Amino acid sequence: MLLQTILLDFWDTISGKSKTRSLLQPYVTDEALYQHVEMFEGGFPQYRVKAEDIIEQGDKVVVRALFSGTDTGEFNGIPATGKSVELPFIIIYRFENGKIAQHWLEANHLALLTQLGVMNTEAATA
């Protein structure tokens, strides 16, 4: 339950706000997570995350959640589209000394690209 509390505080701190490295530092030691957040923050400034289910086991916390934001910046080489997106995802965090030391993210990137209008799902499945 302690890790879940830390995680919810972390998400409350970053959701809907500019995600600077200094904002993340009290919660994160995982360099890959800094890069991941930076990439999404670049495309979807001040994006929001909302936890729908949380499971804590040992040093890990699993979250089923919803990402939402508006694409107003370059995202992974794709110019801004101005479109708003909502994307369900699942993320696992491993904590060490009360901070996120590793993470694993699963999301439907095809659904994200479709919402952005840069991928046609009919063409992708044909």
PDB file of N, CA, C and O in Angstrom, residues 7 10-11 13-25 27-49 67-68 73-76 89 91 93 100 102-105 109:
ATOM      1  N   LEU A   7       3.024   6.271  -5.690  1.00  0.00           N
ATOM      2  CA  LEU A   7       2.677   6.363  -7.106  1.00  0.00           C
ATOM      3  C   LEU A   7       1.541   7.364  -7.337  1.00  0.00           C
ATOM      4  O   LEU A   7       1.613   8.203  -8.243  1.00  0.00           O
ATOM      5  N   PHE A  10       2.825  10.797  -7.055  1.00  0.00           N
ATOM      6  CA  PHE A  10       3.603  11.096  -8.262  1.00  0.00           C
ATOM      7  C   PHE A  10       2.675  11.496  -9.402  1.00  0.00           C
ATOM      8  O   PHE A  10       2.859  12.534 -10.038  1.00  0.00           O
ATOM      9  N   TRP A  11       1.656  10.681  -9.656  1.00  0.00           N
ATOM     10  CA  TRP A  11       0.737  10.982 -10.756  1.00  0.00           C
ATOM     11  C   TRP A  11      -0.016  12.280 -10.499  1.00  0.00           C
ATOM     12  O   TRP A  11      -0.245  13.058 -11.417  1.00  0.00           O
ATOM     13  N   THR A  13       1.113  14.795  -8.905  1.00  0.00           N
ATOM     14  CA  THR A  13       2.103  15.854  -9.087  1.00  0.00           C
ATOM     15  C   THR A  13       2.312  16.185 -10.558  1.00  0.00           C
ATOM     16  O   THR A  13       2.471  17.354 -10.910  1.00  0.00           O
ATOM     17  N   ILE A  14       2.305  15.186 -11.440  1.00  0.00           N
ATOM     18  CA  ILE A  14       2.635  15.431 -12.844  1.00  0.00           C
ATOM     19  C   ILE A  14       1.424  15.592 -13.766  1.00  0.00           C
ATOM     20  O   ILE A  14       1.532  16.228 -14.811  1.00  0.00           O
ATOM     21  N   SER A  15       0.283  15.040 -13.424  1.00  0.00           N
ATOM     22  CA  SER A  15      -0.862  15.024 -14.340  1.00  0.00           C
ATOM     23  C   SER A  15      -1.398  16.432 -14.596  1.00  0.00           C
ATOM     24  O   SER A  15      -1.737  17.156 -13.670  1.00  0.00           O
ATOM     25  N   GLY A  16      -1.425  16.800 -15.882  1.00  0.00           N
ATOM     26  CA  GLY A  16      -1.947  18.102 -16.270  1.00  0.00           C
ATOM     27  C   GLY A  16      -0.972  19.249 -16.062  1.00  0.00           C
ATOM     28  O   GLY A  16      -1.332  20.410 -16.199  1.00  0.00           O
ATOM     29  N   LYS A  17       0.287  18.913 -15.766  1.00  0.00           N
ATOM     30  CA  LYS A  17       1.313  19.927 -15.518  1.00  0.00           C
ATOM     31  C   LYS A  17       2.508  19.691 -16.445  1.00  0.00           C
ATOM     32  O   LYS A  17       2.676  18.606 -16.984  1.00  0.00           O
ATOM     33  N   SER A  18       3.351  20.701 -16.594  1.00  0.00           N
ATOM     34  CA  SER A  18       4.591  20.534 -17.344  1.00  0.00           C
ATOM     35  C   SER A  18       5.498  19.587 -16.572  1.00  0.00           C
ATOM     36  O   SER A  18       5.749  19.798 -15.389  1.00  0.00           O
ATOM     37  N   LYS A  19       5.960  18.564 -17.249  1.00  0.00           N
ATOM     38  CA  LYS A  19       6.724  17.507 -16.582  1.00  0.00           C
ATOM     39  C   LYS A  19       8.227  17.737 -16.752  1.00  0.00           C
ATOM     40  O   LYS A  19       8.852  17.169 -17.626  1.00  0.00           O
ATOM     41  N   THR A  20       8.783  18.554 -15.879  1.00  0.00           N
ATOM     42  CA  THR A  20      10.213  18.821 -15.915  1.00  0.00           C
ATOM     43  C   THR A  20      10.960  17.725 -15.157  1.00  0.00           C
ATOM     44  O   THR A  20      10.382  17.026 -14.319  1.00  0.00           O
ATOM     45  N   ARG A  21      12.233  17.609 -15.439  1.00  0.00           N
ATOM     46  CA  ARG A  21      13.065  16.626 -14.735  1.00  0.00           C
ATOM     47  C   ARG A  21      13.038  16.880 -13.234  1.00  0.00           C
ATOM     48  O   ARG A  21      12.947  15.960 -12.438  1.00  0.00           O
ATOM     49  N   SER A  22      13.084  18.150 -12.836  1.00  0.00           N
ATOM     50  CA  SER A  22      13.088  18.462 -11.405  1.00  0.00           C
ATOM     51  C   SER A  22      11.767  18.084 -10.746  1.00  0.00           C
ATOM     52  O   SER A  22      11.744  17.728  -9.569  1.00  0.00           O
ATOM     53  N   LEU A  23      10.658  18.113 -11.492  1.00  0.00           N
ATOM     54  CA  LEU A  23       9.374  17.693 -10.944  1.00  0.00           C
ATOM     55  C   LEU A  23       9.355  16.181 -10.717  1.00  0.00           C
ATOM     56  O   LEU A  23       8.774  15.696  -9.746  1.00  0.00           O
ATOM     57  N   LEU A  24      10.018  15.424 -11.592  1.00  0.00           N
ATOM     58  CA  LEU A  24      10.045  13.966 -11.497  1.00  0.00           C
ATOM     59  C   LEU A  24      11.077  13.447 -10.487  1.00  0.00           C
ATOM     60  O   LEU A  24      10.894  12.367  -9.923  1.00  0.00           O
ATOM     61  N   GLN A  25      12.147  14.172 -10.263  1.00  0.00           N
ATOM     62  CA  GLN A  25      13.273  13.681  -9.463  1.00  0.00           C
ATOM     63  C   GLN A  25      12.912  13.146  -8.084  1.00  0.00           C
ATOM     64  O   GLN A  25      13.507  12.149  -7.662  1.00  0.00           O
ATOM     65  N   TYR A  27      10.617  11.323  -7.312  1.00  0.00           N
ATOM     66  CA  TYR A  27       9.915  10.054  -7.469  1.00  0.00           C
ATOM     67  C   TYR A  27      10.644   9.039  -8.352  1.00  0.00           C
ATOM     68  O   TYR A  27      10.291   7.864  -8.332  1.00  0.00           O
ATOM     69  N   VAL A  28      11.592   9.481  -9.152  1.00  0.00           N
ATOM     70  CA  VAL A  28      12.128   8.649 -10.237  1.00  0.00           C
ATOM     71  C   VAL A  28      13.648   8.590 -10.220  1.00  0.00           C
ATOM     72  O   VAL A  28      14.305   9.626 -10.078  1.00  0.00           O
ATOM     73  N   THR A  29      14.192   7.368 -10.392  1.00  0.00           N
ATOM     74  CA  THR A  29      15.618   7.194 -10.665  1.00  0.00           C
ATOM     75  C   THR A  29      15.823   6.519 -12.024  1.00  0.00           C
ATOM     76  O   THR A  29      16.948   6.438 -12.497  1.00  0.00           O
ATOM     77  N   ASP A  30      14.756   6.068 -12.657  1.00  0.00           N
ATOM     78  CA  ASP A  30      14.774   5.336 -13.927  1.00  0.00           C
ATOM     79  C   ASP A  30      14.989   6.298 -15.096  1.00  0.00           C
ATOM     80  O   ASP A  30      14.091   7.038 -15.475  1.00  0.00           O
ATOM     81  N   GLU A  31      16.208   6.304 -15.659  1.00  0.00           N
ATOM     82  CA  GLU A  31      16.531   7.213 -16.761  1.00  0.00           C
ATOM     83  C   GLU A  31      15.616   6.979 -17.967  1.00  0.00           C
ATOM     84  O   GLU A  31      15.217   7.928 -18.647  1.00  0.00           O
ATOM     85  N   ALA A  32      15.257   5.738 -18.226  1.00  0.00           N
ATOM     86  CA  ALA A  32      14.362   5.446 -19.350  1.00  0.00           C
ATOM     87  C   ALA A  32      12.991   6.088 -19.132  1.00  0.00           C
ATOM     88  O   ALA A  32      12.348   6.527 -20.094  1.00  0.00           O
ATOM     89  N   LEU A  33      12.538   6.179 -17.893  1.00  0.00           N
ATOM     90  CA  LEU A  33      11.257   6.821 -17.618  1.00  0.00           C
ATOM     91  C   LEU A  33      11.354   8.325 -17.860  1.00  0.00           C
ATOM     92  O   LEU A  33      10.426   8.922 -18.409  1.00  0.00           O
ATOM     93  N   TYR A  34      12.463   8.943 -17.490  1.00  0.00           N
ATOM     94  CA  TYR A  34      12.646  10.368 -17.796  1.00  0.00           C
ATOM     95  C   TYR A  34      12.509  10.591 -19.307  1.00  0.00           C
ATOM     96  O   TYR A  34      11.826  11.512 -19.748  1.00  0.00           O
ATOM     97  N   GLN A  35      13.154   9.752 -20.104  1.00  0.00           N
ATOM     98  CA  GLN A  35      13.113   9.882 -21.560  1.00  0.00           C
ATOM     99  C   GLN A  35      11.702   9.640 -22.099  1.00  0.00           C
ATOM    100  O   GLN A  35      11.245  10.351 -23.001  1.00  0.00           O
ATOM    101  N   HIS A  36      11.026   8.653 -21.552  1.00  0.00           N
ATOM    102  CA  HIS A  36       9.661   8.332 -21.970  1.00  0.00           C
ATOM    103  C   HIS A  36       8.741   9.522 -21.703  1.00  0.00           C
ATOM    104  O   HIS A  36       7.975   9.949 -22.579  1.00  0.00           O
ATOM    105  N   VAL A  37       8.806  10.068 -20.499  1.00  0.00           N
ATOM    106  CA  VAL A  37       7.961  11.217 -20.133  1.00  0.00           C
ATOM    107  C   VAL A  37       8.300  12.414 -21.019  1.00  0.00           C
ATOM    108  O   VAL A  37       7.407  13.101 -21.519  1.00  0.00           O
ATOM    109  N   GLU A  38       9.580  12.647 -21.261  1.00  0.00           N
ATOM    110  CA  GLU A  38      10.009  13.771 -22.096  1.00  0.00           C
ATOM    111  C   GLU A  38       9.443  13.649 -23.515  1.00  0.00           C
ATOM    112  O   GLU A  38       8.986  14.634 -24.094  1.00  0.00           O
ATOM    113  N   MET A  39       9.455  12.434 -24.074  1.00  0.00           N
ATOM    114  CA  MET A  39       8.931  12.218 -25.424  1.00  0.00           C
ATOM    115  C   MET A  39       7.434  12.541 -25.478  1.00  0.00           C
ATOM    116  O   MET A  39       6.973  13.268 -26.360  1.00  0.00           O
ATOM    117  N   PHE A  40       6.669  12.026 -24.523  1.00  0.00           N
ATOM    118  CA  PHE A  40       5.225  12.275 -24.528  1.00  0.00           C
ATOM    119  C   PHE A  40       4.911  13.726 -24.173  1.00  0.00           C
ATOM    120  O   PHE A  40       3.978  14.313 -24.731  1.00  0.00           O
ATOM    121  N   GLU A  41       5.676  14.322 -23.271  1.00  0.00           N
ATOM    122  CA  GLU A  41       5.456  15.722 -22.906  1.00  0.00           C
ATOM    123  C   GLU A  41       5.735  16.631 -24.102  1.00  0.00           C
ATOM    124  O   GLU A  41       5.069  17.646 -24.283  1.00  0.00           O
ATOM    125  N   GLY A  42       6.700  16.254 -24.943  1.00  0.00           N
ATOM    126  CA  GLY A  42       7.007  17.038 -26.140  1.00  0.00           C
ATOM    127  C   GLY A  42       5.843  17.084 -27.117  1.00  0.00           C
ATOM    128  O   GLY A  42       5.565  18.119 -27.724  1.00  0.00           O
ATOM    129  N   GLY A  43       5.156  15.962 -27.280  1.00  0.00           N
ATOM    130  CA  GLY A  43       4.031  15.897 -28.213  1.00  0.00           C
ATOM    131  C   GLY A  43       2.708  16.324 -27.612  1.00  0.00           C
ATOM    132  O   GLY A  43       1.854  16.891 -28.291  1.00  0.00           O
ATOM    133  N   PHE A  44       2.540  16.027 -26.337  1.00  0.00           N
ATOM    134  CA  PHE A  44       1.268  16.267 -25.641  1.00  0.00           C
ATOM    135  C   PHE A  44       1.532  17.054 -24.349  1.00  0.00           C
ATOM    136  O   PHE A  44       1.415  16.503 -23.255  1.00  0.00           O
ATOM    137  N   PRO A  45       1.928  18.326 -24.479  1.00  0.00           N
ATOM    138  CA  PRO A  45       2.281  19.094 -23.276  1.00  0.00           C
ATOM    139  C   PRO A  45       1.180  19.051 -22.216  1.00  0.00           C
ATOM    140  O   PRO A  45       0.001  19.162 -22.538  1.00  0.00           O
ATOM    141  N   GLN A  46       1.625  18.845 -21.005  1.00  0.00           N
ATOM    142  CA  GLN A  46       0.736  18.804 -19.832  1.00  0.00           C
ATOM    143  C   GLN A  46      -0.324  17.701 -19.951  1.00  0.00           C
ATOM    144  O   GLN A  46      -1.445  17.850 -19.465  1.00  0.00           O
ATOM    145  N   TYR A  47       0.065  16.584 -20.571  1.00  0.00           N
ATOM    146  CA  TYR A  47      -0.874  15.461 -20.675  1.00  0.00           C
ATOM    147  C   TYR A  47      -1.311  15.000 -19.293  1.00  0.00           C
ATOM    148  O   TYR A  47      -0.676  15.285 -18.290  1.00  0.00           O
ATOM    149  N   ARG A  48      -2.425  14.279 -19.272  1.00  0.00           N
ATOM    150  CA  ARG A  48      -2.987  13.795 -18.013  1.00  0.00           C
ATOM    151  C   ARG A  48      -2.969  12.266 -17.991  1.00  0.00           C
ATOM    152  O   ARG A  48      -3.112  11.617 -19.021  1.00  0.00           O
ATOM    153  N   VAL A  49      -2.816  11.721 -16.799  1.00  0.00           N
ATOM    154  CA  VAL A  49      -2.919  10.284 -16.578  1.00  0.00           C
ATOM    155  C   VAL A  49      -3.903  10.050 -15.438  1.00  0.00           C
ATOM    156  O   VAL A  49      -3.903  10.794 -14.452  1.00  0.00           O
ATOM    157  N   PHE A  67      -4.467   7.674 -20.563  1.00  0.00           N
ATOM    158  CA  PHE A  67      -3.652   8.821 -20.964  1.00  0.00           C
ATOM    159  C   PHE A  67      -4.543   9.734 -21.795  1.00  0.00           C
ATOM    160  O   PHE A  67      -5.281   9.256 -22.657  1.00  0.00           O
ATOM    161  N   SER A  68      -4.486  11.038 -21.558  1.00  0.00           N
ATOM    162  CA  SER A  68      -5.224  11.972 -22.411  1.00  0.00           C
ATOM    163  C   SER A  68      -4.405  13.242 -22.599  1.00  0.00           C
ATOM    164  O   SER A  68      -3.676  13.670 -21.700  1.00  0.00           O
ATOM    165  N   GLY A  73       2.686  19.387 -30.160  1.00  0.00           N
ATOM    166  CA  GLY A  73       4.127  19.428 -30.403  1.00  0.00           C
ATOM    167  C   GLY A  73       4.543  18.190 -31.175  1.00  0.00           C
ATOM    168  O   GLY A  73       3.758  17.264 -31.360  1.00  0.00           O
ATOM    169  N   GLU A  74       5.778  18.164 -31.620  1.00  0.00           N
ATOM    170  CA  GLU A  74       6.271  16.998 -32.351  1.00  0.00           C
ATOM    171  C   GLU A  74       6.305  15.786 -31.418  1.00  0.00           C
ATOM    172  O   GLU A  74       6.747  15.882 -30.281  1.00  0.00           O
ATOM    173  N   PHE A  75       5.815  14.674 -31.928  1.00  0.00           N
ATOM    174  CA  PHE A  75       5.800  13.439 -31.147  1.00  0.00           C
ATOM    175  C   PHE A  75       6.452  12.329 -31.958  1.00  0.00           C
ATOM    176  O   PHE A  75       5.945  11.942 -33.007  1.00  0.00           O
ATOM    177  N   ASN A  76       7.587  11.866 -31.507  1.00  0.00           N
ATOM    178  CA  ASN A  76       8.276  10.739 -32.136  1.00  0.00           C
ATOM    179  C   ASN A  76       8.465  10.965 -33.642  1.00  0.00           C
ATOM    180  O   ASN A  76       8.256  10.067 -34.443  1.00  0.00           O
ATOM    181  N   PHE A  89      -3.819   2.349 -21.185  1.00  0.00           N
ATOM    182  CA  PHE A  89      -2.507   1.701 -21.137  1.00  0.00           C
ATOM    183  C   PHE A  89      -2.358   0.970 -19.812  1.00  0.00           C
ATOM    184  O   PHE A  89      -3.122   1.178 -18.871  1.00  0.00           O
ATOM    185  N   ILE A  91       0.860  -0.006 -17.126  1.00  0.00           N
ATOM    186  CA  ILE A  91       2.266   0.238 -16.815  1.00  0.00           C
ATOM    187  C   ILE A  91       2.616  -0.466 -15.508  1.00  0.00           C
ATOM    188  O   ILE A  91       1.798  -0.533 -14.597  1.00  0.00           O
ATOM    189  N   TYR A  93       5.568  -0.491 -12.558  1.00  0.00           N
ATOM    190  CA  TYR A  93       6.698   0.215 -11.972  1.00  0.00           C
ATOM    191  C   TYR A  93       7.362  -0.691 -10.947  1.00  0.00           C
ATOM    192  O   TYR A  93       6.690  -1.343 -10.169  1.00  0.00           O
ATOM    193  N   ILE A 100      10.813   5.165  -8.279  1.00  0.00           N
ATOM    194  CA  ILE A 100      10.648   4.298  -9.448  1.00  0.00           C
ATOM    195  C   ILE A 100      12.017   4.034 -10.054  1.00  0.00           C
ATOM    196  O   ILE A 100      12.711   4.960 -10.492  1.00  0.00           O
ATOM    197  N   GLN A 102      12.460   1.186 -12.329  1.00  0.00           N
ATOM    198  CA  GLN A 102      12.229   0.593 -13.651  1.00  0.00           C
ATOM    199  C   GLN A 102      10.752   0.717 -13.986  1.00  0.00           C
ATOM    200  O   GLN A 102       9.914   0.830 -13.086  1.00  0.00           O
ATOM    201  N   HIS A 103      10.467   0.664 -15.280  1.00  0.00           N
ATOM    202  CA  HIS A 103       9.064   0.647 -15.701  1.00  0.00           C
ATOM    203  C   HIS A 103       8.925  -0.141 -16.991  1.00  0.00           C
ATOM    204  O   HIS A 103       9.881  -0.284 -17.760  1.00  0.00           O
ATOM    205  N   TRP A 104       7.726  -0.663 -17.202  1.00  0.00           N
ATOM    206  CA  TRP A 104       7.365  -1.368 -18.427  1.00  0.00           C
ATOM    207  C   TRP A 104       5.982  -0.877 -18.823  1.00  0.00           C
ATOM    208  O   TRP A 104       5.050  -0.900 -18.009  1.00  0.00           O
ATOM    209  N   LEU A 105       5.843  -0.436 -20.073  1.00  0.00           N
ATOM    210  CA  LEU A 105       4.590   0.156 -20.538  1.00  0.00           C
ATOM    211  C   LEU A 105       4.025  -0.653 -21.702  1.00  0.00           C
ATOM    212  O   LEU A 105       4.769  -1.026 -22.617  1.00  0.00           O
ATOM    213  N   HIS A 109      -0.230   1.445 -29.642  1.00  0.00           N
ATOM    214  CA  HIS A 109       0.306   2.582 -30.385  1.00  0.00           C
ATOM    215  C   HIS A 109      -0.417   2.780 -31.718  1.00  0.00           C
ATOM    216  O   HIS A 109      -0.499   3.905 -32.208  1.00  0.00           O
TER     217      HIS A 109
END
